[in-house]
Coordinates of C-alpha atoms and ligand atoms in Angstrom, one line a residue:
X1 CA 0.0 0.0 0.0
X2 CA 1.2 3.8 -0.8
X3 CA 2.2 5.5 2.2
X4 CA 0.0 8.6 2.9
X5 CA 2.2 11.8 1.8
X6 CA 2.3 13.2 5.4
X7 CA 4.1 16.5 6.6
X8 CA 4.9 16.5 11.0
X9 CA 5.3 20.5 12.1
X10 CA 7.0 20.5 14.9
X11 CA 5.5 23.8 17.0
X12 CA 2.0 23.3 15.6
X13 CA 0.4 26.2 18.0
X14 CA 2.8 28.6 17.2
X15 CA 2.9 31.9 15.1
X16 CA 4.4 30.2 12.1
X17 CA 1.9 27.4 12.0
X18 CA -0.8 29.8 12.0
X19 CA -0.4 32.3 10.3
X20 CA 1.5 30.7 7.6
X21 CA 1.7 27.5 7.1
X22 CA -2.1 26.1 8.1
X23 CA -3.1 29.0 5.2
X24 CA -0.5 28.0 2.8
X25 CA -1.8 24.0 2.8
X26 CA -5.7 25.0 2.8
X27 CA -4.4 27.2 -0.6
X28 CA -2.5 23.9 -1.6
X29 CA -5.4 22.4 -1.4
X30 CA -8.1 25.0 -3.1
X31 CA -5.7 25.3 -5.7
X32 CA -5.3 21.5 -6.4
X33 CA -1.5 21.3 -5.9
X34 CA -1.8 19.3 -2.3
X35 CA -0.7 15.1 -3.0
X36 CA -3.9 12.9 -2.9
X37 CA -4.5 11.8 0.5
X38 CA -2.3 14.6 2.3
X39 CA -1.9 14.3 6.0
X40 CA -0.9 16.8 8.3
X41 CA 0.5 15.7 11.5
X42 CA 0.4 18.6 14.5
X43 CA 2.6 18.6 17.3
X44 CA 2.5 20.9 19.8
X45 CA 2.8 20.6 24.2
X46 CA -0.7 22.1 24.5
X47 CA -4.2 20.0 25.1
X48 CA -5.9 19.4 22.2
X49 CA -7.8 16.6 20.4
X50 CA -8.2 16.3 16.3
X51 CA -11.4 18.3 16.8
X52 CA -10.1 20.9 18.9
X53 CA -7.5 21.5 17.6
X54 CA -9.5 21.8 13.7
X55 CA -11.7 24.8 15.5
X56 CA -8.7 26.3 16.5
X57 CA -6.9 26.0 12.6
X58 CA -10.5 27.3 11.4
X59 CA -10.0 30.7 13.0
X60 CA -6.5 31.4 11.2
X61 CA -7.6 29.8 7.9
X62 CA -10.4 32.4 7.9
X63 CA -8.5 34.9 8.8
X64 CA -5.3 34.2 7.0
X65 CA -5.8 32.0 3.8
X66 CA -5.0 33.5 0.2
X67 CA -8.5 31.7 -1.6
X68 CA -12.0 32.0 0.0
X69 CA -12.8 30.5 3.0
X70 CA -15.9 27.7 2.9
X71 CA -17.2 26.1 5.6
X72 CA -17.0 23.0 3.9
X73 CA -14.2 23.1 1.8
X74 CA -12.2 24.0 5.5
X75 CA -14.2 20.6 6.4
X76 CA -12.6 19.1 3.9
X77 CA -9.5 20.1 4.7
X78 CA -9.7 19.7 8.5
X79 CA -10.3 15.9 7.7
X80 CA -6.4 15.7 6.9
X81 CA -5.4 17.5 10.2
X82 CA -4.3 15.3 13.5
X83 CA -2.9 16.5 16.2
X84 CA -0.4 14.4 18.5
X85 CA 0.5 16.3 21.7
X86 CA 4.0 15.9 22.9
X87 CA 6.6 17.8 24.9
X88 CA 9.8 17.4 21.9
X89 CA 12.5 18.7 24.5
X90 CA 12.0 15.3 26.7
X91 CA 13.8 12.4 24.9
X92 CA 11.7 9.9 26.4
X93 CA 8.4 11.2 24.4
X94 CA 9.6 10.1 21.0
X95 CA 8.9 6.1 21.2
X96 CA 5.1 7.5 22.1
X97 CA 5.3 9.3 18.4
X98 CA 6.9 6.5 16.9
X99 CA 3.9 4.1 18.1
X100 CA 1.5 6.9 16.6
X101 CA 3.3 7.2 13.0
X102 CA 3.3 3.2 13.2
X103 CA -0.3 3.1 13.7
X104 CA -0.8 5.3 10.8
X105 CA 1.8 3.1 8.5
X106 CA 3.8 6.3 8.2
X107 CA 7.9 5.4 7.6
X108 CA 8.7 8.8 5.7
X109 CA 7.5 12.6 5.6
X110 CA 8.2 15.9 5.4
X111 CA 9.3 16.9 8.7
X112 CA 8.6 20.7 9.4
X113 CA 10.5 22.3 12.8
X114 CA 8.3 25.6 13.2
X115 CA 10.5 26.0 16.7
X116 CA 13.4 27.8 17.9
X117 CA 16.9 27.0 16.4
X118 CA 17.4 25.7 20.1
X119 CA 15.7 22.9 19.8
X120 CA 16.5 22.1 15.9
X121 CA 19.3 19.5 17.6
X122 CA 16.9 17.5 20.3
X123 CA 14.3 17.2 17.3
X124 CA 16.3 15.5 15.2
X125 CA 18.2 13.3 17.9
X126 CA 14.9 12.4 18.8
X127 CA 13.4 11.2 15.6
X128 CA 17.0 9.4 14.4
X129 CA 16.3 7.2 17.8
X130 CA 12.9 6.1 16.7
X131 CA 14.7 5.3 12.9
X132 CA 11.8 7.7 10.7
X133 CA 14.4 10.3 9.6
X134 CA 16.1 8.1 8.1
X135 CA 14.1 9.1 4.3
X136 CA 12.6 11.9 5.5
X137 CA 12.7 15.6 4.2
X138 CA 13.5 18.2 7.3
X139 CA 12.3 21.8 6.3
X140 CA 14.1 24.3 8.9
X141 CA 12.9 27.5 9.6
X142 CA 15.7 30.2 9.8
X143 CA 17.7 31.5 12.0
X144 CA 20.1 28.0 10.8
X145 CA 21.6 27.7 14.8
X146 CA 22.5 30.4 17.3
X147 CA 26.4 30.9 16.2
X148 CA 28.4 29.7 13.0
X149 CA 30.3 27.3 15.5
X150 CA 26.7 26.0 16.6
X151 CA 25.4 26.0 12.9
X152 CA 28.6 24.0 11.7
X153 CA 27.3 21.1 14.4
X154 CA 24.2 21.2 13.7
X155 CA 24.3 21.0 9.9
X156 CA 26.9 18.1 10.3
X157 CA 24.0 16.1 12.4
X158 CA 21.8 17.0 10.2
X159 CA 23.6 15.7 7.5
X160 CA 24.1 12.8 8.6
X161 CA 20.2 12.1 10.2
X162 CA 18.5 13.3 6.9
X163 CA 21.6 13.2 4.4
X164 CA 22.3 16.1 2.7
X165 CA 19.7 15.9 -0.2
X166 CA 16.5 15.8 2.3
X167 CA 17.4 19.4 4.1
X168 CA 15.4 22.1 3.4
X169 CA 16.4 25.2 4.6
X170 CA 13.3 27.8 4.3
X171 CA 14.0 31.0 3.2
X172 CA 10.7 32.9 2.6
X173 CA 11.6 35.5 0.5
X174 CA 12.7 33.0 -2.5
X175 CA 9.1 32.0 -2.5
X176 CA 7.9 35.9 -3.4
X177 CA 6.6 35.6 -6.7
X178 CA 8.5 39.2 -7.7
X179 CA 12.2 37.9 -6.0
X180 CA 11.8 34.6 -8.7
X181 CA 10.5 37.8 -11.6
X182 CA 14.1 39.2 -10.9
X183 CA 15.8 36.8 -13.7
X184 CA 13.3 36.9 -16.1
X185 CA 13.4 40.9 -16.3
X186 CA 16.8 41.0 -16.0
X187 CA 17.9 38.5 -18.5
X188 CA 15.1 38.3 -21.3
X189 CA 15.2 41.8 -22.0
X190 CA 18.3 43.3 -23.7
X191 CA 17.4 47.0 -22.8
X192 CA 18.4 46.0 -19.2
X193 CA 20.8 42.5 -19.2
X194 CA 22.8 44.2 -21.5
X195 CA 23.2 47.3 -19.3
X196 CA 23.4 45.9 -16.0
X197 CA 27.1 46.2 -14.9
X198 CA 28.4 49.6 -13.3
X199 CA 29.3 51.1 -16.4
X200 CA 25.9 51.6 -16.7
X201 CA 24.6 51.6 -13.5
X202 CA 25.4 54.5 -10.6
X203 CA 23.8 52.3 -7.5
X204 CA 21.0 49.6 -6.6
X205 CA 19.4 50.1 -3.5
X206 CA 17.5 47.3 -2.0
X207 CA 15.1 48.1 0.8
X208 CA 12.8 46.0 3.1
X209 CA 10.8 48.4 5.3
X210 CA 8.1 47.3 7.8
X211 CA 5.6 49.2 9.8
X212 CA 5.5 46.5 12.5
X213 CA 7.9 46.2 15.5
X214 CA 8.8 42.6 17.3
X215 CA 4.8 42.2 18.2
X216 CA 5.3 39.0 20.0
X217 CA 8.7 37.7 19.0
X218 CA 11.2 39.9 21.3
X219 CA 12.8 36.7 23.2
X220 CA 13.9 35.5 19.1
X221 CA 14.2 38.9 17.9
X222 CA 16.4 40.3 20.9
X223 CA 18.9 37.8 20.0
X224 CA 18.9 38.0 16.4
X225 CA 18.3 41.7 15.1
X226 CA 17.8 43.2 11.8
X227 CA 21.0 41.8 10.4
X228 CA 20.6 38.3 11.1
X229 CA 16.6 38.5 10.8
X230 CA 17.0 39.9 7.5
X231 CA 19.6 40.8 5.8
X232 CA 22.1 37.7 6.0
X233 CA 19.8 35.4 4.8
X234 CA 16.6 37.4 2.7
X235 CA 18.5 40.5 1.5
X236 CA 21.4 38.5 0.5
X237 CA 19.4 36.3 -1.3
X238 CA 18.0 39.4 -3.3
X239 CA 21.6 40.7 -4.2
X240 CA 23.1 37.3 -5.5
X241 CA 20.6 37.4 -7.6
X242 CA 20.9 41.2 -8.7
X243 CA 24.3 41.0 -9.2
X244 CA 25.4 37.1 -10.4
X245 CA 26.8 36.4 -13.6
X246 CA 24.0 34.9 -16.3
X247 CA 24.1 31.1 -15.2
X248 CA 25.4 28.7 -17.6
X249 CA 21.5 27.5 -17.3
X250 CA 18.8 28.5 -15.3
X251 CA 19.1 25.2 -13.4
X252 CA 19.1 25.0 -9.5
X253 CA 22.6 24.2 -9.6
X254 CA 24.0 26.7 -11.8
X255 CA 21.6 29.6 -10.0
X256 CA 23.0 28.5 -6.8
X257 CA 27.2 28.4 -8.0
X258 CA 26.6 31.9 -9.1
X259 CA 24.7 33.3 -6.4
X260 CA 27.6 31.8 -3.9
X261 CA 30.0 33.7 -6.1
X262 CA 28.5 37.2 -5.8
X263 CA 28.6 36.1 -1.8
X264 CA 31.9 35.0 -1.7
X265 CA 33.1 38.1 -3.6
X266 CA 31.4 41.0 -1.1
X267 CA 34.0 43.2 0.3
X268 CA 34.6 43.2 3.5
X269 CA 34.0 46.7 4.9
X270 CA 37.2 48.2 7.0
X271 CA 36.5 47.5 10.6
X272 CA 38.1 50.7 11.2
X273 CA 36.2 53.0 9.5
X274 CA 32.7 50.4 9.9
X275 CA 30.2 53.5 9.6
X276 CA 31.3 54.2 7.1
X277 CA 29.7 51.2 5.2
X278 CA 27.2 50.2 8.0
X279 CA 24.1 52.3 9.9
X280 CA 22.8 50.4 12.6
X281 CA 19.0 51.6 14.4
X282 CA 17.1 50.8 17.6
X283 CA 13.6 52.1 17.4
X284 CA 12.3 54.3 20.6
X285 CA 10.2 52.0 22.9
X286 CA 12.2 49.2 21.2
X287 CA 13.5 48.3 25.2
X288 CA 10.2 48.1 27.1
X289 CA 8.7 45.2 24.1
X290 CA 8.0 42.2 26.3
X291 CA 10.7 39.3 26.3
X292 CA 13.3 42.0 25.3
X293 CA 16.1 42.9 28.0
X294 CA 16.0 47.0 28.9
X295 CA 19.5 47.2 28.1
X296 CA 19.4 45.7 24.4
X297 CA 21.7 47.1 22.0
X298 CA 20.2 44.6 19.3
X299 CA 19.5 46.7 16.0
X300 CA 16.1 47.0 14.6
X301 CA 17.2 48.9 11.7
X302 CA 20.2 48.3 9.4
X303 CA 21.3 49.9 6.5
X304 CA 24.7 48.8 4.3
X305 CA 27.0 49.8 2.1
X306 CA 28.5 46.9 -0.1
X307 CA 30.6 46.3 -2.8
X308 CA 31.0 43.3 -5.1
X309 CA 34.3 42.7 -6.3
X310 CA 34.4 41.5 -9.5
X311 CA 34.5 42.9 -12.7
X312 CA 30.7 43.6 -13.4
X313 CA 30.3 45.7 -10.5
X314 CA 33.9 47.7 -9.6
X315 CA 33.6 50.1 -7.4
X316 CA 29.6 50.2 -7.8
X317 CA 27.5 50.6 -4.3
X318 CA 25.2 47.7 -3.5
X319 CA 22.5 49.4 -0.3
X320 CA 20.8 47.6 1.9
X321 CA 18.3 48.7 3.9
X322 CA 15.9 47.3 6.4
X323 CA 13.7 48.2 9.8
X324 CA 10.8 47.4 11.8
X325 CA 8.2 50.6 13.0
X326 CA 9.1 52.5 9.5
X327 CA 5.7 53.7 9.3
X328 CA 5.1 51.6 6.1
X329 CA 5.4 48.0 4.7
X330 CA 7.4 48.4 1.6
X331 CA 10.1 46.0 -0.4
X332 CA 11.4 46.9 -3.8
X333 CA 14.6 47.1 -5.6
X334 CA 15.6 50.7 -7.3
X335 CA 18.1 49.8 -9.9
X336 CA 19.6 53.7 -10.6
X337 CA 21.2 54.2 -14.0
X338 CA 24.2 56.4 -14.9
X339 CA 23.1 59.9 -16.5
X340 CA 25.1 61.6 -18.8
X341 CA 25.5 64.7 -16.7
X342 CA 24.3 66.0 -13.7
X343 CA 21.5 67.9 -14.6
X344 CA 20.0 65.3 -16.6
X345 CA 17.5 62.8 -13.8
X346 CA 18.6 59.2 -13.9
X347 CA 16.6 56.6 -15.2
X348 CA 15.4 54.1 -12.3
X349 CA 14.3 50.7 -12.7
X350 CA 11.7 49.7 -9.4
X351 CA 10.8 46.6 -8.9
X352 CA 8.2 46.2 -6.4
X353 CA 8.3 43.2 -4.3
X354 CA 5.0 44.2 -1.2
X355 CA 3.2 45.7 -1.0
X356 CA 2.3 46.2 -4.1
X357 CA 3.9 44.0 -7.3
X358 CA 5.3 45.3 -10.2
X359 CA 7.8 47.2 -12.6
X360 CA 8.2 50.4 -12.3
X361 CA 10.1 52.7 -14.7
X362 CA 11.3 56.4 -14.7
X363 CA 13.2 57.4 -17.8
X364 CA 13.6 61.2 -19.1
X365 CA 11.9 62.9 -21.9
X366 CA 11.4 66.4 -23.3
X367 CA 9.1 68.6 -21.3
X368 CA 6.2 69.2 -23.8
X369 CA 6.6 72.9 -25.0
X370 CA 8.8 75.1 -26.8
X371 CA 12.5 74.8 -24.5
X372 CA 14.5 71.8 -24.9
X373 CA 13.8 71.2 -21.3
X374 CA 14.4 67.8 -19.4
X375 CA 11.9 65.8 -17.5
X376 CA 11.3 62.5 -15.9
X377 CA 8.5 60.5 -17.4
X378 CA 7.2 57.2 -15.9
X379 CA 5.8 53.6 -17.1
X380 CA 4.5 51.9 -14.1
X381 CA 3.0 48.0 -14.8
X382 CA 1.2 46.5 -11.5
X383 CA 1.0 43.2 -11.5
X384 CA -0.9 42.7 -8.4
X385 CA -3.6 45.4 -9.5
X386 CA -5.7 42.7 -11.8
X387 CA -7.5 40.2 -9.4
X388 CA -7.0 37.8 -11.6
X389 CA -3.0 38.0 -10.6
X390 CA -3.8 38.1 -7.0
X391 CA -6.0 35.4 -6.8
X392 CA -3.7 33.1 -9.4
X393 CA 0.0 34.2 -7.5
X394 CA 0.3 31.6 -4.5
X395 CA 1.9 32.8 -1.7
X396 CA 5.8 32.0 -1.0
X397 CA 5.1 28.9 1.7
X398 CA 2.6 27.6 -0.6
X399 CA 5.4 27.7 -3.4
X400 CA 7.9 26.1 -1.2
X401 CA 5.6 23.6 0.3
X402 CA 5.1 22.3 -3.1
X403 CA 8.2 22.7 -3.9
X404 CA 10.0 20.8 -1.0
X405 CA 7.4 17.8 -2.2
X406 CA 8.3 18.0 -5.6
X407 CA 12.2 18.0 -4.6
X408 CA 13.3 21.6 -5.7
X409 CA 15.8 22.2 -4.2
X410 CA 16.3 25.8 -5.9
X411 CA 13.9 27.2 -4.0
X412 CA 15.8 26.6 -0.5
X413 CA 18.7 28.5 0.7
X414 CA 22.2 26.1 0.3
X415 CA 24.2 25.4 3.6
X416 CA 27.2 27.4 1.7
X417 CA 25.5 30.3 1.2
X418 CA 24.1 30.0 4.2
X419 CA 27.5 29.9 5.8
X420 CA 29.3 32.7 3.4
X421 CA 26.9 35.0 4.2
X422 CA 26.9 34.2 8.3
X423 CA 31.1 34.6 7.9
X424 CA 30.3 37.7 6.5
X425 CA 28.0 39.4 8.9
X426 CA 30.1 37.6 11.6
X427 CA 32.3 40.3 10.7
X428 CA 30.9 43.0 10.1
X429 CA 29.2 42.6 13.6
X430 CA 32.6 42.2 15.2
X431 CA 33.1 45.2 13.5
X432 CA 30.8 47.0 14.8
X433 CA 31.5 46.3 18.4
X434 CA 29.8 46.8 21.8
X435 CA 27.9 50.4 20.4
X436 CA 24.4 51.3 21.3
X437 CA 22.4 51.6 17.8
X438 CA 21.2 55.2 16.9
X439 CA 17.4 55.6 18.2
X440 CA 14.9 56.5 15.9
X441 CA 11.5 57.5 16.1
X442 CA 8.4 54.9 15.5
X443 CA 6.8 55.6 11.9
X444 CA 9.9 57.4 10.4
X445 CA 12.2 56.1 7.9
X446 CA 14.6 55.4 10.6
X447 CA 18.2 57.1 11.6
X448 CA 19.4 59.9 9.7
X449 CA 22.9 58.5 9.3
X450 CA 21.6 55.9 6.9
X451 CA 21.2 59.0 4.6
X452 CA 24.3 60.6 5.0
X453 CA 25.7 56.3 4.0
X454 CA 24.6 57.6 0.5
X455 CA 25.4 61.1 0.6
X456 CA 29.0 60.8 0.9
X457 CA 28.6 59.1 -2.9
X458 CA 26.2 62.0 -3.9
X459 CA 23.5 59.2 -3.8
X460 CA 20.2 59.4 -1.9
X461 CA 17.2 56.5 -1.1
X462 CA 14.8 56.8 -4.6
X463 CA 11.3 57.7 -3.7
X464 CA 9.0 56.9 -6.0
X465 CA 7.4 60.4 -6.8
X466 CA 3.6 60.8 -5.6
X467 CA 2.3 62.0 -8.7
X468 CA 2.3 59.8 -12.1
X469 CA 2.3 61.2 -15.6
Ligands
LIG1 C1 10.9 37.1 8.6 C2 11.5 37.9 9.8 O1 11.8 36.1 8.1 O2 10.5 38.0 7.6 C3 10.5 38.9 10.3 O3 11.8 37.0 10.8 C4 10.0 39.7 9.1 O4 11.0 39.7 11.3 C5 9.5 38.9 8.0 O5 8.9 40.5 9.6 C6 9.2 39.7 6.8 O6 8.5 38.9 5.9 P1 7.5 39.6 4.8 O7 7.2 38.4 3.9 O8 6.4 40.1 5.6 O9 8.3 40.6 4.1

């Protein structure tokens, strides 16, 4: 008999599970991509039966779920959902799961840890003693261990619980339908692959700006900061792919050797002179957010300065920016040409990631009238204005669900990017020392040094002007 395609999450009450991933599987299903006979297992410390438990999902599905919520089509859903309840930081618990997965005739699945790095290490000891890792996929949320040291050990355990082919490490972001569009505009049209070096290009400016603060996540986000929440892994994604060399295919394995390449070749900023290249924020209030010590020096804002060095991008600035409380929820990519002197407005290439998708494009033209004058003139497409778009682009854990059950691997992050990019902010942290972070003010567009990073280059943040033409 065919075993029952069956995904585990591991943290089944938490944030993650409801917000994300219960949605992201109801969408699965609506949208006919879940296997035949899926089963979700739920496991989680807290009291609940199969049926309380469903009620509970019901809630978030309403609230959170891409496609229309039906009372029946949830009830068709909910059949799929079990929970098993289990405390997975005692040892002794797992031969109790291994006696339910038995009972079920389940050997292999798709094994989801939607818990703290801490525990990424007891998990899997825990299921290699009861023998069902041993064919199982693992999908691991990020942050990818507390240290590098601590990430080396657990990726070697890992590796040799799941082998290396059955890891999945989640990184959101590659999921977005606009990150995966970044290729296609790039490289199928020649008006911008065939410009895009920094001959031709003054600056890209990459910026991840969210109105939210910690909410509920100090006691993670206290630890981990804007850096490691967001720019070593999603940001970093975002500028291997702006800046690698055209893959020899658009394969997963030829993405991923020249992604790692643009990594590898990041200058390191002078530890010296670090703000020079690096702006680091704390936002006001940021100290009395529950679970987050009243002495915290952990940034909630980070703004970068980077260079690639290789011959494409010599001497080119890559920014970075990102935040929590910035008084909006924005992400896009401002690609600023070279103009031929400084009077004449460079052209910018947007591409906007959230809220809103699209391309936009601001090019120069001659002001309508009788002087030669120049102005700025703007082609905007919005891919997320059509319904049609919205209700047809899955969300980025409903891509990578599927994904991780088809085997794509492309869509997962790759342990040496993973580490590359850890060495990297490893130093630049070190760098950066024992300093308290600038304050800013909730709802602004955080320190004002992260605008004097740009000045010094005669460069400033693009803002997309207010009024179209
Ligand atoms: C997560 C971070 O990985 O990404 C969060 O841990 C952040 O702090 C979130 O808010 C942003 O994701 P999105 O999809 O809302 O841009």
């Amino acid at each position: 008999m065919r075993e029952r395609p069956t995904i585990t999450i591991f943290g089944g009450t938490g944030d993650l599970t409801f917000r994300k991933l219960l949605p992201a599987l109801y969408n699965r299903m609506l949208s006919g991509f879940a296997p035949e006979g899926q089963n979700i297992i739920i496991i989680g410390r807290r009291d609940y039966t199969d049926e309380t438990y469903r009620e509970r999902a019901r809630e978030w599905v309403r609230k959170f779920a891409r496609l229309p919520y039906r009372d029946e089509t949830f009830d068709t859903f909910a059949e799929s959902i079990h929970y098993f309840q289990m405390d997975f930081t005692d040892p002794t618990t797992y031969p109790l799961l291994e006696s339910y997965l038995d009972a079920q005739g389940i050997k292999t699945c798709v094994f989801y840890f939607a818990v703290a790095p801490r525990f990424f290490g007891t998990i899997t000891d825990g299921l290699f003693q009861i023998g069902h890792a041993h064919g199982s996929k693992v999908i691991l949320e990020k942050p990818f261990g507390e240290t590098l040291e601590d990430a080396h050990a657990l990726n070697k355990r890992l590796e040799e619980v799941f082998t290396p082919e059955n890891i999945y490490r989640i990184d959101h972001y590659l999921g977005k339908e606009m990150v995966r569009n970044i290729q296609t505009i790039r490289f199928t049209n020649p008006i911008f692959a065939d410009a895009w070096d920094a001959r031709h290009i003054d600056c890209i400016q990459i910026s991840a700006m969210e109105d939210v603060g910690v909410e509920t996540r100090g006691g993670y986000y206290d630890h981990s900061g804007a850096i490691r929440d967001m720019v070593q892994n999603h940001l970093f994604q975002i500028l291997s792919i702006l800046a690698m060399e055209r893959p020899a295919a658009f394969t997963p394995e030829a993405m991923h050797t020249e992604q790692l390449k643009v990594l590898r070749a990041l200058r390191l900023p002078d530890p010296e002179n670090i703000s020079d290249s690096m702006v680091l924020g704390q936002y006001a209030g940021y100290r009395e957010e529950p679970n987050v010590s009243p002495e915290s020096k952990t940034p909630t804002y980070a703004a970068l300065k980077l260079f690639v060095d290789n011959e494409r991008w010599k001497d080119m600035p890559f920014y970075i920016r990102t935040g929590k409380k910035l008084g909006r929820r924005e992400m896009e990519v401002a690609v600023v040409f070279r103009t031929p002197s400084p009077e004449v407005p460079p052209a910018v290439l947007l591409i906007k990631f959230q809220p809103t998708e699209g391309v936009y494009l601001q090019f120069n033209i001659k002001r309508p009238g009788e002087f030669d004058e120049i102005m700025p003139a703007t082609m905007d497409f919005c891919q997320s204005c059509s319904i049609a778009n919205r209700i047809n682009t899955p969300e980025a854990y409903e891509r990578l669900l599927t994904a991780c059950f088809h085997d794509e691997r492309s869509w997962f992050s790759q342990w040496d990017q993973i580490e590359t990019s850890w060495k990297f902010v490893d130093a630049l942290e070190q760098a950066y020392g024992d300093r308290q972070p600038d304050s800013y003010m909730p709802d602004t567009v955080g320190p004002k040094e992260s605008d004097e990073l740009l000045a010094v280059a005669g460069h400033s943040w693009f803002v997309e002007p207010e009024t179209k033409f």
